[in-house]
Amino acid sequence: MHLVDHPLVLDALATLREASTPSELFRRVAVRISLLLATEATRDIPVVTGTLRTPLGPAGFRRLGGEVVVVPVLRAGLGMLDAVLELIPGARVGHIGLQRDELTAVASQYYAKLPSNLRQSYVLMIDPMLATGGSAVAALDLLRDAGAHDIRMICIVAAPEGIALVEQHHPDVHIYTPAVDEGLNDHKFIVPGLGDFGDRLYGT
Ligand code: PRP
Ligand code: URA
């Protein structure tokens, strides 16, 4: 578990938490915080080195060496996708659709489409909320079954219950988040959290 406490991240998180933040601003700030979190989550991805020519002569360079696959968990994870693609335009994209039942909070899968060759890739799973952890574990199970080896999960708010469940089922997955909140309420929402991320993102 990597707690990302950069001041710009915390500033964006405050805007997302604020109940009065309208959807338009919420969407923009979701992109901003995702850029910062994805930068942190890819800090140790390997680079290749070489030499190029600037107008003044040769210069050594380092460029991204590993192949990155980004996997948003639908629907809320889509709010983070553009940010990751802005940072890594060459990344391939997989999609996993999961929906929590409103009464039981148990997640069920309604869609999955993943790129091939996950084993050789650095997989960034993006889902803003890690609550019970049921959705994350289901998505991670799918990624593992599809051969993913190096998986990093980026979320914007996590609950201790969700972190514990992911650590129990997928101890080698790195979780990047700026916030570990108090816990879950009776409806399995994160407290204090920021509410329903998907609804706030899309105005539903
Ligand atoms: C939210 C969120 C996570 C999940 C977290 O999605 O984006 O996927 O809940 O909860 P959990 O850890 O208890 O599984 P939701 O199912 O509400 O769907 P949505 O993205 O379509 O809004
Ligand atoms: N999903 C959300 O969007 N928010 C929560 O607090 C829990 C699950």
mmCIF file with all atom_site columns, C-alpha atoms in Angstrom, residues 51-154:
data_model
loop_
_atom_site.group_PDB
_atom_site.id
_atom_site.type_symbol
_atom_site.label_atom_id
_atom_site.label_alt_id
_atom_site.label_comp_id
_atom_site.label_asym_id
_atom_site.label_entity_id
_atom_site.label_seq_id
_atom_site.pdbx_PDB_ins_code
_atom_site.Cartn_x
_atom_site.Cartn_y
_atom_site.Cartn_z
_atom_site.occupancy
_atom_site.B_iso_or_equiv
_atom_site.pdbx_formal_charge
_atom_site.auth_seq_id
_atom_site.auth_comp_id
_atom_site.auth_asym_id
_atom_site.auth_atom_id
_atom_site.pdbx_PDB_model_num
ATOM 1   C CA . THR A 1 51  ? 21.452  8.598   -27.660 1.00 0.00 ? 51  THR A CA 1
ATOM 2   C CA . LEU A 1 52  ? 19.598  11.219  -29.708 1.00 0.00 ? 52  LEU A CA 1
ATOM 3   C CA . ARG A 1 53  ? 20.587  14.487  -31.370 1.00 0.00 ? 53  ARG A CA 1
ATOM 4   C CA . THR A 1 54  ? 19.409  17.829  -30.045 1.00 0.00 ? 54  THR A CA 1
ATOM 5   C CA . PRO A 1 55  ? 20.039  20.871  -32.305 1.00 0.00 ? 55  PRO A CA 1
ATOM 6   C CA . LEU A 1 56  ? 23.298  21.319  -30.372 1.00 0.00 ? 56  LEU A CA 1
ATOM 7   C CA . GLY A 1 57  ? 24.609  17.776  -30.464 1.00 0.00 ? 57  GLY A CA 1
ATOM 8   C CA . PRO A 1 58  ? 24.183  14.312  -28.977 1.00 0.00 ? 58  PRO A CA 1
ATOM 9   C CA . ALA A 1 59  ? 22.336  13.728  -25.707 1.00 0.00 ? 59  ALA A CA 1
ATOM 10  C CA . GLY A 1 60  ? 21.599  10.614  -23.757 1.00 0.00 ? 60  GLY A CA 1
ATOM 11  C CA . PHE A 1 61  ? 17.933  9.726   -23.350 1.00 0.00 ? 61  PHE A CA 1
ATOM 12  C CA . ARG A 1 62  ? 15.787  7.476   -21.242 1.00 0.00 ? 62  ARG A CA 1
ATOM 13  C CA . ARG A 1 63  ? 12.409  6.418   -22.543 1.00 0.00 ? 63  ARG A CA 1
ATOM 14  C CA . LEU A 1 64  ? 9.696   4.175   -21.168 1.00 0.00 ? 64  LEU A CA 1
ATOM 15  C CA . GLY A 1 65  ? 10.860  0.608   -21.650 1.00 0.00 ? 65  GLY A CA 1
ATOM 16  C CA . GLY A 1 66  ? 7.921   -1.464  -20.461 1.00 0.00 ? 66  GLY A CA 1
ATOM 17  C CA . GLU A 1 67  ? 4.569   -2.010  -22.109 1.00 0.00 ? 67  GLU A CA 1
ATOM 18  C CA . VAL A 1 68  ? 1.697   -0.582  -20.080 1.00 0.00 ? 68  VAL A CA 1
ATOM 19  C CA . VAL A 1 69  ? -1.895  -1.810  -20.073 1.00 0.00 ? 69  VAL A CA 1
ATOM 20  C CA . VAL A 1 70  ? -4.468  0.328   -18.296 1.00 0.00 ? 70  VAL A CA 1
ATOM 21  C CA . VAL A 1 71  ? -7.682  -1.276  -17.107 1.00 0.00 ? 71  VAL A CA 1
ATOM 22  C CA . PRO A 1 72  ? -10.530 0.949   -15.912 1.00 0.00 ? 72  PRO A CA 1
ATOM 23  C CA . VAL A 1 73  ? -13.200 -0.748  -13.839 1.00 0.00 ? 73  VAL A CA 1
ATOM 24  C CA . LEU A 1 74  ? -16.476 0.508   -15.335 1.00 0.00 ? 74  LEU A CA 1
ATOM 25  C CA . ARG A 1 75  ? -18.092 2.759   -14.907 1.00 0.00 ? 75  ARG A CA 1
ATOM 26  C CA . ALA A 1 76  ? -16.367 5.085   -12.428 1.00 0.00 ? 76  ALA A CA 1
ATOM 27  C CA . GLY A 1 77  ? -12.865 4.044   -13.528 1.00 0.00 ? 77  GLY A CA 1
ATOM 28  C CA . LEU A 1 78  ? -13.527 5.679   -16.909 1.00 0.00 ? 78  LEU A CA 1
ATOM 29  C CA . GLY A 1 79  ? -13.192 9.048   -15.187 1.00 0.00 ? 79  GLY A CA 1
ATOM 30  C CA . MET A 1 80  ? -9.506  8.255   -14.636 1.00 0.00 ? 80  MET A CA 1
ATOM 31  C CA . LEU A 1 81  ? -8.707  6.794   -18.064 1.00 0.00 ? 81  LEU A CA 1
ATOM 32  C CA . ASP A 1 82  ? -7.993  9.959   -20.074 1.00 0.00 ? 82  ASP A CA 1
ATOM 33  C CA . ALA A 1 83  ? -5.446  11.028  -17.486 1.00 0.00 ? 83  ALA A CA 1
ATOM 34  C CA . VAL A 1 84  ? -3.485  7.791   -17.773 1.00 0.00 ? 84  VAL A CA 1
ATOM 35  C CA . LEU A 1 85  ? -3.624  7.891   -21.576 1.00 0.00 ? 85  LEU A CA 1
ATOM 36  C CA . GLU A 1 86  ? -2.363  11.471  -21.513 1.00 0.00 ? 86  GLU A CA 1
ATOM 37  C CA . LEU A 1 87  ? 0.681   10.248  -19.590 1.00 0.00 ? 87  LEU A CA 1
ATOM 38  C CA . ILE A 1 88  ? 1.156   7.004   -21.542 1.00 0.00 ? 88  ILE A CA 1
ATOM 39  C CA . PRO A 1 89  ? -0.414  7.495   -24.990 1.00 0.00 ? 89  PRO A CA 1
ATOM 40  C CA . GLY A 1 90  ? 0.864   4.117   -26.187 1.00 0.00 ? 90  GLY A CA 1
ATOM 41  C CA . ALA A 1 91  ? -0.839  2.147   -23.422 1.00 0.00 ? 91  ALA A CA 1
ATOM 42  C CA . ARG A 1 92  ? -3.315  -0.519  -24.457 1.00 0.00 ? 92  ARG A CA 1
ATOM 43  C CA . VAL A 1 93  ? -6.665  -0.483  -22.676 1.00 0.00 ? 93  VAL A CA 1
ATOM 44  C CA . GLY A 1 94  ? -8.708  -3.306  -21.190 1.00 0.00 ? 94  GLY A CA 1
ATOM 45  C CA . HIS A 1 95  ? -12.176 -2.846  -19.735 1.00 0.00 ? 95  HIS A CA 1
ATOM 46  C CA . ILE A 1 96  ? -13.858 -4.640  -16.847 1.00 0.00 ? 96  ILE A CA 1
ATOM 47  C CA . GLY A 1 97  ? -17.491 -3.890  -16.075 1.00 0.00 ? 97  GLY A CA 1
ATOM 48  C CA . LEU A 1 98  ? -18.596 -4.471  -12.491 1.00 0.00 ? 98  LEU A CA 1
ATOM 49  C CA . GLN A 1 99  ? -21.705 -3.260  -10.717 1.00 0.00 ? 99  GLN A CA 1
ATOM 50  C CA . ARG A 1 100 ? -22.376 -3.423  -6.983  1.00 0.00 ? 100 ARG A CA 1
ATOM 51  C CA . ASP A 1 101 ? -25.850 -4.537  -6.017  1.00 0.00 ? 101 ASP A CA 1
ATOM 52  C CA . GLU A 1 102 ? -27.488 -1.569  -4.280  1.00 0.00 ? 102 GLU A CA 1
ATOM 53  C CA . LEU A 1 103 ? -28.778 -3.720  -1.400  1.00 0.00 ? 103 LEU A CA 1
ATOM 54  C CA . THR A 1 104 ? -26.062 -6.300  -0.835  1.00 0.00 ? 104 THR A CA 1
ATOM 55  C CA . ALA A 1 105 ? -23.065 -4.323  -2.212  1.00 0.00 ? 105 ALA A CA 1
ATOM 56  C CA . VAL A 1 106 ? -21.920 -7.540  -3.886  1.00 0.00 ? 106 VAL A CA 1
ATOM 57  C CA . ALA A 1 107 ? -20.291 -6.846  -7.254  1.00 0.00 ? 107 ALA A CA 1
ATOM 58  C CA . SER A 1 108 ? -21.265 -8.736  -10.375 1.00 0.00 ? 108 SER A CA 1
ATOM 59  C CA . GLN A 1 109 ? -19.481 -8.659  -13.708 1.00 0.00 ? 109 GLN A CA 1
ATOM 60  C CA . TYR A 1 110 ? -21.289 -7.503  -16.848 1.00 0.00 ? 110 TYR A CA 1
ATOM 61  C CA . TYR A 1 111 ? -18.368 -6.946  -19.233 1.00 0.00 ? 111 TYR A CA 1
ATOM 62  C CA . ALA A 1 112 ? -14.723 -7.805  -19.786 1.00 0.00 ? 112 ALA A CA 1
ATOM 63  C CA . LYS A 1 113 ? -12.407 -7.210  -22.718 1.00 0.00 ? 113 LYS A CA 1
ATOM 64  C CA . LEU A 1 114 ? -8.681  -7.420  -22.088 1.00 0.00 ? 114 LEU A CA 1
ATOM 65  C CA . PRO A 1 115 ? -5.672  -7.052  -24.392 1.00 0.00 ? 115 PRO A CA 1
ATOM 66  C CA . SER A 1 116 ? -3.502  -10.105 -25.072 1.00 0.00 ? 116 SER A CA 1
ATOM 67  C CA . ASN A 1 117 ? -0.016  -10.575 -23.702 1.00 0.00 ? 117 ASN A CA 1
ATOM 68  C CA . LEU A 1 118 ? -0.754  -9.251  -20.216 1.00 0.00 ? 118 LEU A CA 1
ATOM 69  C CA . ARG A 1 119 ? 2.079   -11.322 -18.743 1.00 0.00 ? 119 ARG A CA 1
ATOM 70  C CA . GLN A 1 120 ? 4.751   -9.067  -20.245 1.00 0.00 ? 120 GLN A CA 1
ATOM 71  C CA . SER A 1 121 ? 2.899   -5.840  -19.380 1.00 0.00 ? 121 SER A CA 1
ATOM 72  C CA . TYR A 1 122 ? 2.727   -3.437  -16.471 1.00 0.00 ? 122 TYR A CA 1
ATOM 73  C CA . VAL A 1 123 ? -0.976  -3.407  -15.654 1.00 0.00 ? 123 VAL A CA 1
ATOM 74  C CA . LEU A 1 124 ? -2.537  -0.299  -14.097 1.00 0.00 ? 124 LEU A CA 1
ATOM 75  C CA . MET A 1 125 ? -5.997  -1.081  -12.772 1.00 0.00 ? 125 MET A CA 1
ATOM 76  C CA . ILE A 1 126 ? -7.937  2.125   -12.135 1.00 0.00 ? 126 ILE A CA 1
ATOM 77  C CA . ASP A 1 127 ? -11.029 2.330   -9.951  1.00 0.00 ? 127 ASP A CA 1
ATOM 78  C CA . PRO A 1 128 ? -11.578 5.413   -7.775  1.00 0.00 ? 128 PRO A CA 1
ATOM 79  C CA . MET A 1 129 ? -13.279 3.697   -4.835  1.00 0.00 ? 129 MET A CA 1
ATOM 80  C CA . LEU A 1 130 ? -12.020 0.701   -2.855  1.00 0.00 ? 130 LEU A CA 1
ATOM 81  C CA . ALA A 1 131 ? -14.823 0.026   -0.368  1.00 0.00 ? 131 ALA A CA 1
ATOM 82  C CA . THR A 1 132 ? -15.530 -3.609  0.605   1.00 0.00 ? 132 THR A CA 1
ATOM 83  C CA . GLY A 1 133 ? -12.893 -4.674  -1.912  1.00 0.00 ? 133 GLY A CA 1
ATOM 84  C CA . GLY A 1 134 ? -15.320 -7.054  -3.636  1.00 0.00 ? 134 GLY A CA 1
ATOM 85  C CA . SER A 1 135 ? -15.061 -5.264  -6.996  1.00 0.00 ? 135 SER A CA 1
ATOM 86  C CA . ALA A 1 136 ? -11.281 -4.970  -6.801  1.00 0.00 ? 136 ALA A CA 1
ATOM 87  C CA . VAL A 1 137 ? -10.797 -8.648  -5.957  1.00 0.00 ? 137 VAL A CA 1
ATOM 88  C CA . ALA A 1 138 ? -13.154 -9.713  -8.780  1.00 0.00 ? 138 ALA A CA 1
ATOM 89  C CA . ALA A 1 139 ? -11.274 -7.494  -11.268 1.00 0.00 ? 139 ALA A CA 1
ATOM 90  C CA . LEU A 1 140 ? -7.887  -8.671  -10.022 1.00 0.00 ? 140 LEU A CA 1
ATOM 91  C CA . ASP A 1 141 ? -8.995  -12.326 -10.273 1.00 0.00 ? 141 ASP A CA 1
ATOM 92  C CA . LEU A 1 142 ? -9.868  -11.686 -13.935 1.00 0.00 ? 142 LEU A CA 1
ATOM 93  C CA . LEU A 1 143 ? -6.535  -10.009 -14.620 1.00 0.00 ? 143 LEU A CA 1
ATOM 94  C CA . ARG A 1 144 ? -4.604  -12.816 -12.965 1.00 0.00 ? 144 ARG A CA 1
ATOM 95  C CA . ASP A 1 145 ? -6.557  -15.470 -14.892 1.00 0.00 ? 145 ASP A CA 1
ATOM 96  C CA . ALA A 1 146 ? -5.695  -13.579 -18.081 1.00 0.00 ? 146 ALA A CA 1
ATOM 97  C CA . GLY A 1 147 ? -1.984  -13.827 -17.197 1.00 0.00 ? 147 GLY A CA 1
ATOM 98  C CA . ALA A 1 148 ? -1.260  -10.427 -15.655 1.00 0.00 ? 148 ALA A CA 1
ATOM 99  C CA . HIS A 1 149 ? 1.834   -10.554 -13.512 1.00 0.00 ? 149 HIS A CA 1
ATOM 100 C CA . ASP A 1 150 ? 2.758   -6.996  -12.495 1.00 0.00 ? 150 ASP A CA 1
ATOM 101 C CA . ILE A 1 151 ? -0.446  -5.256  -11.344 1.00 0.00 ? 151 ILE A CA 1
ATOM 102 C CA . ARG A 1 152 ? -0.749  -1.839  -9.717  1.00 0.00 ? 152 ARG A CA 1
ATOM 103 C CA . MET A 1 153 ? -4.114  -0.559  -8.550  1.00 0.00 ? 153 MET A CA 1
ATOM 104 C CA . ILE A 1 154 ? -4.843  3.161   -8.346  1.00 0.00 ? 154 ILE A CA 1
#
